[in-house]
Protein backbone atom coordinates (compact mmCIF):
# COMPACT_ATOMS: atom_id res chain seq x y z
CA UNK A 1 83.17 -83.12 -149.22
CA UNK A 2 80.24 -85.25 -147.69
CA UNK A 3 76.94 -84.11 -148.34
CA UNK A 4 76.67 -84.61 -144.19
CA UNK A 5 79.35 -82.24 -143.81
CA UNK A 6 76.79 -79.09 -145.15
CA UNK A 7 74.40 -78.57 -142.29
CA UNK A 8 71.08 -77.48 -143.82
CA UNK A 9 70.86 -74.28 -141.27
CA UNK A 10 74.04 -73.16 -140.45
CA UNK A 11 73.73 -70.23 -137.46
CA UNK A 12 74.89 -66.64 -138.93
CA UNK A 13 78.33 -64.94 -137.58
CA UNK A 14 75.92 -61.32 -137.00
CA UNK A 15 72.50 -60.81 -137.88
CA UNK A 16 71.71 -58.69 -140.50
CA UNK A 17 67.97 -57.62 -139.75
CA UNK A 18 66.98 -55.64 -136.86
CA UNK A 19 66.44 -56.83 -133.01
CA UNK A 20 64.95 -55.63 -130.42
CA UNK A 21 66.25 -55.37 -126.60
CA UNK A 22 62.42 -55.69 -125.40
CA UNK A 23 62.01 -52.08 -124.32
CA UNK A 24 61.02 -50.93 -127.65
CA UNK A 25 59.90 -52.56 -131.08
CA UNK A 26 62.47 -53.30 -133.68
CA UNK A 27 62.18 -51.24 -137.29
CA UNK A 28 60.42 -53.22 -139.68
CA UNK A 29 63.26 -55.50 -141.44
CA UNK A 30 64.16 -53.83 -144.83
CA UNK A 31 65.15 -55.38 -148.50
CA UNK A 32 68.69 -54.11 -147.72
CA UNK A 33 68.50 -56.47 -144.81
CA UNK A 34 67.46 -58.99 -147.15
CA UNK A 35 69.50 -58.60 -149.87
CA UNK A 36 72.58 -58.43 -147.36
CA UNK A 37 71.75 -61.64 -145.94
CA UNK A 38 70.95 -63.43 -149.38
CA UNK A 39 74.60 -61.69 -150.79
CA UNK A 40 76.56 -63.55 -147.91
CA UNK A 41 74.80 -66.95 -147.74
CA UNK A 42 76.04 -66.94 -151.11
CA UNK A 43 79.16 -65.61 -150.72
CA UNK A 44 79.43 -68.54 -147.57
CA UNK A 45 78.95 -71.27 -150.44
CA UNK A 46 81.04 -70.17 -152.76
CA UNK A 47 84.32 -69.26 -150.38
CA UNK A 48 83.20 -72.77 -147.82
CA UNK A 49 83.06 -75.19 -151.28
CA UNK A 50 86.66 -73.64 -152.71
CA UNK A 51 88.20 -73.76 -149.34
CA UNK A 52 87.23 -77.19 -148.88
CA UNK A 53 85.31 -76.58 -145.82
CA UNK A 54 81.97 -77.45 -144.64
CA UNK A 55 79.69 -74.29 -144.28
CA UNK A 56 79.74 -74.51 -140.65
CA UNK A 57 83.43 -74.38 -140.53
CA UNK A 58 83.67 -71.52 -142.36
CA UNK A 59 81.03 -69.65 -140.56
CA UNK A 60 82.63 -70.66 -137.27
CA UNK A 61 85.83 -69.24 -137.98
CA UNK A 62 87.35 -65.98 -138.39
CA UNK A 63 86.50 -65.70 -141.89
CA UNK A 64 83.11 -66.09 -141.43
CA UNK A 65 82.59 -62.65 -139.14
CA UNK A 66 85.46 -60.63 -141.96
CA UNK A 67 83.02 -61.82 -144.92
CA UNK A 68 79.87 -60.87 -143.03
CA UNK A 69 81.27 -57.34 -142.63
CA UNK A 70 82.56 -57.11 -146.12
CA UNK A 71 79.29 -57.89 -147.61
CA UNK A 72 77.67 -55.22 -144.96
CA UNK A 73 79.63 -53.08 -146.79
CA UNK A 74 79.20 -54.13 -150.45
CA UNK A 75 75.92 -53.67 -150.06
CA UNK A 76 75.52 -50.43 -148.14
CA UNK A 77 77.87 -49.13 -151.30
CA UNK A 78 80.81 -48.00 -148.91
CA UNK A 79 83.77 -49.78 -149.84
CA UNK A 80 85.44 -49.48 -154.04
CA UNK A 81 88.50 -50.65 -151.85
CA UNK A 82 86.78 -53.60 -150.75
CA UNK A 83 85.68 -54.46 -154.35
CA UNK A 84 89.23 -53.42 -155.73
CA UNK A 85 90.17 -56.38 -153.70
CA UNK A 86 87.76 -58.68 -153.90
CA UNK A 87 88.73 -60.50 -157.32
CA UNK A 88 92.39 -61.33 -155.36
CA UNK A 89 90.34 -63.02 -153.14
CA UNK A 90 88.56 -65.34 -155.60
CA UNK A 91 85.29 -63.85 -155.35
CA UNK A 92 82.89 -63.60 -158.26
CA UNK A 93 80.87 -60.60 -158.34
CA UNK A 94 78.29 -62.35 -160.07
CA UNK A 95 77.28 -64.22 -157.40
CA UNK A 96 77.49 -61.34 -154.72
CA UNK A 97 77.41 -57.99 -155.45
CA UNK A 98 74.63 -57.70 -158.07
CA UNK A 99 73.04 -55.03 -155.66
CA UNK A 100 69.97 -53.27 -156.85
CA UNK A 101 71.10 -49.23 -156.62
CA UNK A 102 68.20 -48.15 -154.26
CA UNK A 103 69.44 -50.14 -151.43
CA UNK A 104 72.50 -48.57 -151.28
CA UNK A 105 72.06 -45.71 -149.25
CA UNK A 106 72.20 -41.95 -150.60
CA UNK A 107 75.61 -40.16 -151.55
CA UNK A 108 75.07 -37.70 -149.14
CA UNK A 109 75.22 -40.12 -146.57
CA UNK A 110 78.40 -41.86 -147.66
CA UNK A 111 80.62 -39.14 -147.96
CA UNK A 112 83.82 -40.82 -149.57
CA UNK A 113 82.40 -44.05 -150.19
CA UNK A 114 84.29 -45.98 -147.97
CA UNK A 115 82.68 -45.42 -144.48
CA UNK A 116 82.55 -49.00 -142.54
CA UNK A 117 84.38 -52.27 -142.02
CA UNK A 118 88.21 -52.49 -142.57
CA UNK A 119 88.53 -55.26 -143.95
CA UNK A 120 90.67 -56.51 -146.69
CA UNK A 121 89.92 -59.16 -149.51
CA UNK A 122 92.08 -61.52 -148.34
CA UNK A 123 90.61 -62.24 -145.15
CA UNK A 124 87.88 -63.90 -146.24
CA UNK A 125 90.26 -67.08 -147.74
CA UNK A 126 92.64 -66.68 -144.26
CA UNK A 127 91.72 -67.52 -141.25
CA UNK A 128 95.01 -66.16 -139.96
CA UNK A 129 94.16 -62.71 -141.66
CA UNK A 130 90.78 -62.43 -140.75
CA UNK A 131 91.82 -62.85 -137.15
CA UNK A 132 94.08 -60.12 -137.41
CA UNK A 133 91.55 -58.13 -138.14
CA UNK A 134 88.27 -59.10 -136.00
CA UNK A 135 90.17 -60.17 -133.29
CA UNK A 136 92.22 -58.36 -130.40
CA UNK A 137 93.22 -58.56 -126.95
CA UNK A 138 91.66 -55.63 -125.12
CA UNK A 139 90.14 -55.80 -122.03
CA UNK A 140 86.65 -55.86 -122.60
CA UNK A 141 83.96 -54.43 -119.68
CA UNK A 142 80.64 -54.91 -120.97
CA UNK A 143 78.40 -52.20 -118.99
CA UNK A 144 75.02 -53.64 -119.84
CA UNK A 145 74.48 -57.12 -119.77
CA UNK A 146 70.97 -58.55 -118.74
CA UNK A 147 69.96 -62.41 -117.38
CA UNK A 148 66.01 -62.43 -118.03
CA UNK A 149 64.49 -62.76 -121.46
CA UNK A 150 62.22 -65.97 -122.71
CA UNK A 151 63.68 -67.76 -125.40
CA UNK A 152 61.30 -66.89 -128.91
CA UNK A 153 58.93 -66.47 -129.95
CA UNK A 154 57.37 -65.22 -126.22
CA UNK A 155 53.64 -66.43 -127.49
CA UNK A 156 51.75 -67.07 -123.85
CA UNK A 157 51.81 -71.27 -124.63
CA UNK A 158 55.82 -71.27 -125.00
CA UNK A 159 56.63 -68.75 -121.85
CA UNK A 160 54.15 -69.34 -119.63
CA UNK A 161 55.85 -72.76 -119.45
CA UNK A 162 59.60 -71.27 -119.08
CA UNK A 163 61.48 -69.40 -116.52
CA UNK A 164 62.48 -66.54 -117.51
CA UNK A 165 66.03 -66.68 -116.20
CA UNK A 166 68.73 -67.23 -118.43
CA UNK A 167 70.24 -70.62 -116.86
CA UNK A 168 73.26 -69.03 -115.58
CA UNK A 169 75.53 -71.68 -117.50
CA UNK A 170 74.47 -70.62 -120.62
CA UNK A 171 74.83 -66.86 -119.55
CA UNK A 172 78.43 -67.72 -118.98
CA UNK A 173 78.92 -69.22 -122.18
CA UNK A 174 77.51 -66.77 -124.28
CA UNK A 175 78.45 -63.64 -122.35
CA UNK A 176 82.20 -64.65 -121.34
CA UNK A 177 82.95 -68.09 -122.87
CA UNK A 178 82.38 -67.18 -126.46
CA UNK A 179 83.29 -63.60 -126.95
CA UNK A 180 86.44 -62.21 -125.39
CA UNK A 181 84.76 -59.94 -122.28
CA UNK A 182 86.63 -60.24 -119.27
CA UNK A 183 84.12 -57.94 -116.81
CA UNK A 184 80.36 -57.79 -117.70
CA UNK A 185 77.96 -55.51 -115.51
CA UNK A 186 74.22 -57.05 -114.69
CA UNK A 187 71.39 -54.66 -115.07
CA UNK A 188 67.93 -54.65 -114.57
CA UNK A 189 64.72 -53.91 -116.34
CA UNK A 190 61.99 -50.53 -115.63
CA UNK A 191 60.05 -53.48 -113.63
CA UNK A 192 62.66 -54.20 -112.00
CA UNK A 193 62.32 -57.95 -112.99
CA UNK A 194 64.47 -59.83 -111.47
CA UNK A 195 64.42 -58.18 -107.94
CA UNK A 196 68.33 -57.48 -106.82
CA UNK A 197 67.81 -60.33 -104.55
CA UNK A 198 67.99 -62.41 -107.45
CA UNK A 199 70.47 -60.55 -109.77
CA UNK A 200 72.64 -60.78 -106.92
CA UNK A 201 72.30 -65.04 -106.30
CA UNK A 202 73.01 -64.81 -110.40
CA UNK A 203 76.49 -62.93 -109.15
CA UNK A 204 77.37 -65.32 -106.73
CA UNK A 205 76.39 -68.60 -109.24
CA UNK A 206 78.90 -66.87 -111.93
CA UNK A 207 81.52 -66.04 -109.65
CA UNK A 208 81.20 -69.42 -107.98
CA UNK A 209 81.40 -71.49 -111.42
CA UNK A 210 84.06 -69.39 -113.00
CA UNK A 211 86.09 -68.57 -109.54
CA UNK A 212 87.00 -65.30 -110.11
CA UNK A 213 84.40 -61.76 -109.65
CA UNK A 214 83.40 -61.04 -113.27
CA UNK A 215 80.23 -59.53 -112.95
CA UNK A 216 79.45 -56.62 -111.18
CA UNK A 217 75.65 -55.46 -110.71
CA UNK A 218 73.00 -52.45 -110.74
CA UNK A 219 70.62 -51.55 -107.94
CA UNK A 220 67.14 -50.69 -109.53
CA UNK A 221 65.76 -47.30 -108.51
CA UNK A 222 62.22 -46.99 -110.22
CA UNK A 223 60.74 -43.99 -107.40
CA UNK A 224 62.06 -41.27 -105.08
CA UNK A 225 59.77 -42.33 -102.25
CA UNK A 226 61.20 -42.07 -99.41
CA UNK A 227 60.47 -46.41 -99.01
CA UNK A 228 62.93 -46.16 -102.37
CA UNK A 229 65.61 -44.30 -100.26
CA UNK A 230 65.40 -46.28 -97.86
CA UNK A 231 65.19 -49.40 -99.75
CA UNK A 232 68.71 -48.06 -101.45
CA UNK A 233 70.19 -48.08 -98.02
CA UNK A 234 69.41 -51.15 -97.62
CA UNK A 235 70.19 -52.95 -101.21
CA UNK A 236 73.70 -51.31 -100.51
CA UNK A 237 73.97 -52.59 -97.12
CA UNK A 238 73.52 -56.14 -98.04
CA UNK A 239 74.38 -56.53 -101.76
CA UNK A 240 77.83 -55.44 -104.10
CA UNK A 241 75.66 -52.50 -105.64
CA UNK A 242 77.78 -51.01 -108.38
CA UNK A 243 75.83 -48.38 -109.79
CA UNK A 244 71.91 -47.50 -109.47
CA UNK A 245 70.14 -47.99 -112.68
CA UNK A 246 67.01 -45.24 -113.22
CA UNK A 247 64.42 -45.08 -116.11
CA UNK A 248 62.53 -42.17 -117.18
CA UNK A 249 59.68 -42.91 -115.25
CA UNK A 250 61.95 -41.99 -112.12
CA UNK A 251 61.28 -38.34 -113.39
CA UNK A 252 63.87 -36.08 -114.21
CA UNK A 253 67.16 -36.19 -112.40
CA UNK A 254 67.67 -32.06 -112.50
CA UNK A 255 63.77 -31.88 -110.68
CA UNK A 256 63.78 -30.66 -106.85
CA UNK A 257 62.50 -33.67 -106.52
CA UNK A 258 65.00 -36.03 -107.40
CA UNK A 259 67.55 -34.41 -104.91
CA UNK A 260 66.96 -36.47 -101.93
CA UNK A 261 67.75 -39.87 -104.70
CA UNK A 262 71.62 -38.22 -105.66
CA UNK A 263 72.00 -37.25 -101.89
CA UNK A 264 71.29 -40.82 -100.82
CA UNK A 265 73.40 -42.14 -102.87
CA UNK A 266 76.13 -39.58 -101.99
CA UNK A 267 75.14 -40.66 -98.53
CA UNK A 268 75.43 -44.44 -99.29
CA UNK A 269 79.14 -43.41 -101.53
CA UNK A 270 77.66 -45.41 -104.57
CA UNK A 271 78.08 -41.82 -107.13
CA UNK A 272 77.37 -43.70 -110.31
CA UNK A 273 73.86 -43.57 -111.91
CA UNK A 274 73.24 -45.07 -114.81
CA UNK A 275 69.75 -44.08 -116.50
CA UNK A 276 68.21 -44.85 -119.90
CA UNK A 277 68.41 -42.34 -121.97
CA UNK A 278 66.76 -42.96 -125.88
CA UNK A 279 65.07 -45.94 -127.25
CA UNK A 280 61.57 -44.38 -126.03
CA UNK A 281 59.42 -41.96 -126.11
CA UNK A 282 59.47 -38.96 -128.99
CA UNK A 283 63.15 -38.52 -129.84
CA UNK A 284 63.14 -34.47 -129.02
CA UNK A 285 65.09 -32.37 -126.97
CA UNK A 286 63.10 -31.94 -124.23
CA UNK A 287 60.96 -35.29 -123.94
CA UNK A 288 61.83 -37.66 -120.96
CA UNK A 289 63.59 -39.57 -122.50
CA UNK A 290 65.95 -37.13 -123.83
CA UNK A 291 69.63 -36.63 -121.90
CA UNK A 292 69.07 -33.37 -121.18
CA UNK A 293 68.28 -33.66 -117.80
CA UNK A 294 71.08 -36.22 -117.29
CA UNK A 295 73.94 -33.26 -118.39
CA UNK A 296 72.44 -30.82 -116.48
CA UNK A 297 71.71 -32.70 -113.10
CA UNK A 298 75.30 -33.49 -113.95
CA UNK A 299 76.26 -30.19 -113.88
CA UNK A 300 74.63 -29.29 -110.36
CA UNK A 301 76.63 -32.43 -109.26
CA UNK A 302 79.84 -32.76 -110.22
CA UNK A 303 80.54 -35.27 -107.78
CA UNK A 304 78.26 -38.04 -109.26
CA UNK A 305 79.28 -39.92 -112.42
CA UNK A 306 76.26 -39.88 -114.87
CA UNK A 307 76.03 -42.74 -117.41
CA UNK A 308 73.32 -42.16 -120.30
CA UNK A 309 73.11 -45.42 -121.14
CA UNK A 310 71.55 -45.64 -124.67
CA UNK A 311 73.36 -42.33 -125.21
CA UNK A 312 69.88 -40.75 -126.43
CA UNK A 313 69.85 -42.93 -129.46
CA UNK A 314 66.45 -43.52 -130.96
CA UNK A 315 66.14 -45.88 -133.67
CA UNK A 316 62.98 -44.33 -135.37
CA UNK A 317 65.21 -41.32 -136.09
CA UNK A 318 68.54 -41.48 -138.67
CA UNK A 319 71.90 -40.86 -137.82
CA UNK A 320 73.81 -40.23 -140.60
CA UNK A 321 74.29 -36.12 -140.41
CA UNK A 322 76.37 -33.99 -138.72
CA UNK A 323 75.50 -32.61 -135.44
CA UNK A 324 72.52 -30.56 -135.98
CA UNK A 325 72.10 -27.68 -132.88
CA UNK A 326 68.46 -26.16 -134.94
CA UNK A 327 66.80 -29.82 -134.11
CA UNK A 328 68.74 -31.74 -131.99
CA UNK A 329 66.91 -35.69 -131.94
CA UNK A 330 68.61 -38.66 -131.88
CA UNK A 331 72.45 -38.78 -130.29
CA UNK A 332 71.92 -34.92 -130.98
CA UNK A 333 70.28 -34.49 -127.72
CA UNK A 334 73.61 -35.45 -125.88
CA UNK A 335 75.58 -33.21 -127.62
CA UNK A 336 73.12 -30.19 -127.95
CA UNK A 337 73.00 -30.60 -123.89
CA UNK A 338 76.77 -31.06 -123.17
CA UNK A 339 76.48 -27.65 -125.13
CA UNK A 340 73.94 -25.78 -123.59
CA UNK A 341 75.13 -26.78 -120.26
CA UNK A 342 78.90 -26.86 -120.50
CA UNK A 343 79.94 -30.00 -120.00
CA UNK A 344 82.95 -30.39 -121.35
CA UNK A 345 85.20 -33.31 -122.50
CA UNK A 346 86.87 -34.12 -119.04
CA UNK A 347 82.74 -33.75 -117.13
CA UNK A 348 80.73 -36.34 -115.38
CA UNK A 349 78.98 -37.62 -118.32
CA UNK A 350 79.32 -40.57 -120.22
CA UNK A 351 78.14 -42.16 -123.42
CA UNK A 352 77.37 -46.21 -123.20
CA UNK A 353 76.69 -48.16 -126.39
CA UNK A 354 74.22 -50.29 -125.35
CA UNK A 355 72.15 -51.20 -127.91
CA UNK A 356 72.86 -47.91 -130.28
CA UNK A 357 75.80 -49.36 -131.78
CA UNK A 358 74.20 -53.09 -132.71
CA UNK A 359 71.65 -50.86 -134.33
CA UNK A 360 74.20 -48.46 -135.77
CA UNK A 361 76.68 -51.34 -137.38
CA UNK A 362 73.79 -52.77 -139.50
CA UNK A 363 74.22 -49.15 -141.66
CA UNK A 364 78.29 -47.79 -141.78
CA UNK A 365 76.91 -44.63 -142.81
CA UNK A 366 75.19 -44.22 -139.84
CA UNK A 367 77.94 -45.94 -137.62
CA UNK A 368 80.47 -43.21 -139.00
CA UNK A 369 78.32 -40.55 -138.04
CA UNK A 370 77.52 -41.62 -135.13
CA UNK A 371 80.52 -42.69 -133.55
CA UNK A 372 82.38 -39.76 -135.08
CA UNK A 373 80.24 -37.40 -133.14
CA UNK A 374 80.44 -39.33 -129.84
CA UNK A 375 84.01 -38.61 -130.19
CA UNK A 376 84.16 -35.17 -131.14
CA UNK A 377 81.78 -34.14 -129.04
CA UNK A 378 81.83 -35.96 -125.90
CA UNK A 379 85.93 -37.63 -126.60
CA UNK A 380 87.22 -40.67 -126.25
CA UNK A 381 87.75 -40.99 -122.46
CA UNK A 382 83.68 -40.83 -122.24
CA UNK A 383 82.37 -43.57 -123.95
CA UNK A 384 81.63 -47.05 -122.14
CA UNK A 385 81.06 -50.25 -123.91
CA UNK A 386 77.85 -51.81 -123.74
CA UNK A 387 75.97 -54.50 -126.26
CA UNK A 388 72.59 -55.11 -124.16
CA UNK A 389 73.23 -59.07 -124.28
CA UNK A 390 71.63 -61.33 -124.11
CA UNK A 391 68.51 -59.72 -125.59
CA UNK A 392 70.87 -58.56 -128.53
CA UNK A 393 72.38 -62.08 -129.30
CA UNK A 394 75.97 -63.23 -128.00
CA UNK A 395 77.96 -60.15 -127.59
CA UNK A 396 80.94 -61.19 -129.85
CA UNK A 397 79.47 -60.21 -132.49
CA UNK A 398 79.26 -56.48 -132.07
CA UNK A 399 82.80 -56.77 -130.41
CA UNK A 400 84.38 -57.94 -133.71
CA UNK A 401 82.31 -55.17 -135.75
CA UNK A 402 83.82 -52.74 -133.47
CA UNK A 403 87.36 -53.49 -134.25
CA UNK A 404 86.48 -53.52 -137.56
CA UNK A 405 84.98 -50.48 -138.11
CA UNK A 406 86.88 -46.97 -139.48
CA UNK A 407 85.39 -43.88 -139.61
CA UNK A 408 86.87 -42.60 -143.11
CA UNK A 409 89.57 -40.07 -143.77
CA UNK A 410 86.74 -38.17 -145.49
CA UNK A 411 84.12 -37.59 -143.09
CA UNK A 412 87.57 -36.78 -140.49
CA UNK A 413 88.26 -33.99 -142.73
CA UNK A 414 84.44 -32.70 -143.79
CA UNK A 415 83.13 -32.97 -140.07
CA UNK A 416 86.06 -33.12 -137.72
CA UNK A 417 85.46 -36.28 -136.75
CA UNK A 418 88.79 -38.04 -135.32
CA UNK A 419 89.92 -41.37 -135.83
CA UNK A 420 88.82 -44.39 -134.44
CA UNK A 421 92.83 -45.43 -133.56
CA UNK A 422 93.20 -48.79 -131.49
CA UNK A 423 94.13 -47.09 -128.71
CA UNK A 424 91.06 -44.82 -128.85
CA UNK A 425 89.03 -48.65 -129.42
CA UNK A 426 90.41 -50.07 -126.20
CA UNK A 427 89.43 -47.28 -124.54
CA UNK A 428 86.08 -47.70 -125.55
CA UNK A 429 85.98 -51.28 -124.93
CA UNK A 430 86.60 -51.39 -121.28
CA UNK A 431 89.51 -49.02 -119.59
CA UNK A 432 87.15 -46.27 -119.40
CA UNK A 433 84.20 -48.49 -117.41
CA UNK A 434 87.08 -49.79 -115.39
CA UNK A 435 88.14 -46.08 -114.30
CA UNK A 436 84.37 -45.39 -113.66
CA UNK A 437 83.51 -48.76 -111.54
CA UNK A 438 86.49 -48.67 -110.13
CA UNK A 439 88.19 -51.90 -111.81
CA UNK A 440 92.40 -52.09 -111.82
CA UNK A 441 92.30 -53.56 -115.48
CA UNK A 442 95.63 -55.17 -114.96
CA UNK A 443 95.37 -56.80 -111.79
CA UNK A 444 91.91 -58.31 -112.70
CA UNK A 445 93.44 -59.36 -115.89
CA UNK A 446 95.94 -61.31 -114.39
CA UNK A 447 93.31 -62.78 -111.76
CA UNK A 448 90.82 -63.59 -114.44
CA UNK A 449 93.58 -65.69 -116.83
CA UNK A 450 93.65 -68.62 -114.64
CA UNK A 451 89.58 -69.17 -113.97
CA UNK A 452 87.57 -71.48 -114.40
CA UNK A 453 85.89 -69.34 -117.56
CA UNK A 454 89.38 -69.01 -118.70
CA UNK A 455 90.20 -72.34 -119.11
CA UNK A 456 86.56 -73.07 -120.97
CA UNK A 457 87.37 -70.37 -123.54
CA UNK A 458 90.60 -71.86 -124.60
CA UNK A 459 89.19 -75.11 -124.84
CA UNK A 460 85.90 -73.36 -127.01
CA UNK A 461 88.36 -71.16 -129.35
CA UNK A 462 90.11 -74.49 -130.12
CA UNK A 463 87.31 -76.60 -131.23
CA UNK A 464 84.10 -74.07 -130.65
CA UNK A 465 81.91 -77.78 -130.45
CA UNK A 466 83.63 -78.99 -127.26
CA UNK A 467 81.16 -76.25 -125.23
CA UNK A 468 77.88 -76.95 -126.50
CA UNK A 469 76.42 -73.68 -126.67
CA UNK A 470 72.72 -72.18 -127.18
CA UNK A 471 71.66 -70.85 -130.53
CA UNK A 472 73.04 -67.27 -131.48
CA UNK A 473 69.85 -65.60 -132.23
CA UNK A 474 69.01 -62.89 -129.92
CA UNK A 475 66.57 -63.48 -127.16
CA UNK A 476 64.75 -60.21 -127.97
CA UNK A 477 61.82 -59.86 -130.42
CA UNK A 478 63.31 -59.24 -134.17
CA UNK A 479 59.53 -57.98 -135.29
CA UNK A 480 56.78 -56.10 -134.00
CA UNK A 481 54.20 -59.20 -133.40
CA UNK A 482 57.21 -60.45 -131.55
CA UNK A 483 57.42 -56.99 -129.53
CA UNK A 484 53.95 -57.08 -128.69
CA UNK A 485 53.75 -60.88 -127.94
CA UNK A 486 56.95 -59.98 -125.06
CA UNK A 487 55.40 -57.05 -123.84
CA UNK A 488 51.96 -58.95 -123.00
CA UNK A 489 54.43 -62.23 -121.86
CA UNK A 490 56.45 -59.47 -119.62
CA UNK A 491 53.50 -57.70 -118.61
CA UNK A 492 52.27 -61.13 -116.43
CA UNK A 493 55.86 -61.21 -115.33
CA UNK A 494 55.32 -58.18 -113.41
């Protein structure tokens, strides 16, 4: 091995602090988070040097994402199966899993000890087995995608010189080229920066460089003027408007006052709103930014398809309970409202990921919780698939967590939680958006396997340095100097 083989930086697989996808600051980066990162950079040099690969190479392949998930779980303390196997693998635990014991979450928390990432000792030596296990063929519709973000660190000298439009190549590369979604939905900001006009030129660049329709788009709604009604009538007159996209500040969508907005777009035959819902505000029942009003306007109109996008998660609140009615915050919210207003399984409601699970997979504990009551309480036919990309990094990533993940056979039997089964995953992952945009998952399938994109993505998966490609870190602030530095560098956007 050359010593110019090793390069000094090599980009992470996942990152292993917290991000941010601009709307809110990120928590403060923990010593879990450190310790987690230090455990697999060493783990990387140890498995890379017996392998006989460069660092890079192992990162780059399969391997790379398994052991990134393996040590997420070493160090969270959720896996004796994963250390049962580890010594088959060739891994010393001196050099890994010397984890300090108040790191490693409480026992309460990790009922069984196993919560997290399947995966199995031997796919971090195999790039065939790790594959099998991060890697699938579903088809992927990513409900909440976004083009604008600076690059970091958003101080005024390095933005104010810098568009901040995502050049639509590299959009295409990171969003479609190098993870494996097929549709990816474009949505928009509470300032509604970009304008549709230009969200929908961003459309017609991707679908003009790939040569197939990949990415639908949201109509921003931010008042219930009645200029805003008639400015829907409009967007949906001259643009592909898939869904309208609503903040808080929109006011509540069960108010007398936001009946003229769901009868326009009755009117206009565009039934899906998709409104923000967590990441904001206090994380209560009743504040704005709860769901509550989402499930009940959903209720009144069971015509309209409601997406809580967020699903009420909050990250200043934890998630690893059961479902607590007495003091519903968090993802309780949902489920306290689908309760109170009977909205059942087979309703008008839907979950999306967005954000809440690349928070959620940094802690299994947490993930098993969370997902497992998403399931139980809402099922699996009303969760969508979102990963807030770009502002939360490339979106593979948190698609190869996802296939990982397991919620354990002991929190299924303490909490009724059911299983996350492949087929339940793929559902997940994009046949339920398709049902609610309105997508024919095979057809498009076969349309989108002989693009342009198509044909980039084989040539990437074969040698990933053929498609130059930006840098994986996210594009939204990882700390809260870099929160408040993009909130004063968005503010002059406005």
């Amino acid at each position: 091995m050359k010593k110019s083989d090793f390069d000094s930086e090599p980009e992470l697989p996942l990152e292993f602090g917290p991000s941010s996808n601009g709307e809110v600051a990120p928590p403060p980066r923990t010593r879990r988070d450190d310790i987690t990162e230090q455990t697999y950079r060493r783990l990387v040099d140890e498995k890379s040097q017996r392998l006989g690969m460069s660092r890079r190479d192992y990162l780059e392949s399969a391997c790379g994402m398994a052991a990134a998930l393996f040590v997420v779980n070493q160090v969270a303390g959720c896996s004796d199966r994963g250390q049962s196997t580890a010594g088959g693998a060739g891994f010393s635990r001196d050099a890994g899993f010397d984890v300090p014991r108040d790191v490693s979450g409480s026992e309460a928390a990790l009922i069984g000890r196993d919560a997290g990432f399947d995966i199995p000792g031997d796919a971090l030596d195999d790039p065939d087995r790790a594959s099998a296990v991060v890697g699938g063929d579903e088809f992927i519709f990513d409900v909440q995608v976004h083009n604008t973000a600076p690059r970091p660190p958003w101080t005024a000298s390095v933005c104010a010189n810098r568009d901040p439009m995502i050049c639509p190549t590299d959009f295409m590369r990171e969003v479609f080229v190098a993870s494996d979604n097929m549709v990816a939905c474009l949505s928009g900001f509470p300032n509604d920066t970009p304008a549709i006009e230009t969200r929908a030129r961003f459309k017609e660049l991707l679908d003009m460089l790939g040569g197939s329709p990949r990415l639908l788009m949201h109509a921003n709604v931010l008042t219930a003027t009645a200029a805003s009604l008639d400015t829907m009538a409009r967007n949906a007159q001259m643009y592909p408007v898939a869904a309208w996209k609503t903040y808080p500040a929109l006011g509540r969508l069960d108010s007398p006052a936001l009946m003229p907005f769901l009868a326009r777009a009755r009117a206009l035959d565009i039934k899906v709103i998709a409104s923000h819902r967590g990441l904001g505000g206090q994380p209560t029942y009743m504040d704005d930014y709860s769901p509550r009003d989402m499930v009940a306007a959903a209720k009144m109109n069971p015509d309209i398809t409601f997406l809580v996008y967020h699903s009420g998660y909050d990250a200043t609140t934890r998630e690893d309970h059961p479902f607590n009615m007495a003091n519903p915050v968090g993802l309780d919210r949902l489920f306290a409202a689908l309760e109170e207003f009977g909205v059942g399984k087979d309703g008008n409601i839907y979950a999306e990921l967005g954000s809440t699970w690349d928070n959620l997979r940094r802690d299994p504990a947490q993930a098993a919780h969370g997902l497992g009551k998403l399931l139980k309480y809402l099922g699996p036919d009303r969760i969508v698939w979102g990963t807030d990309s770009v502002l939360t990094g490339r979106p593979q990533a948190q698609i190869e967590a996802f296939r990982a993940f397991q919620i354990p056979q002991a929190m299924q039997e303490m909490f009724g939680y059911p299983a996350l089964t492949p087929e339940v995953k793929r559902k997940i992952l994009g046949l339920n958006a398709a049902r609610v945009y309105g997508v024919d998952p095979a057809a498009l399938r076969l349309k989108l396997t002989g693009d342009d994109i198509a044909r980039v993505k084989l040539a990437y998966r074969d040698d990933p340095r053929s498609v130059p490609m930006p840098r994986r870190r996210p594009h939204g602030p990882r700390t809260r100097r870099e929160y408040l530095a993009f909130l004063r560098w968005s503010g002059e956007r406005v």
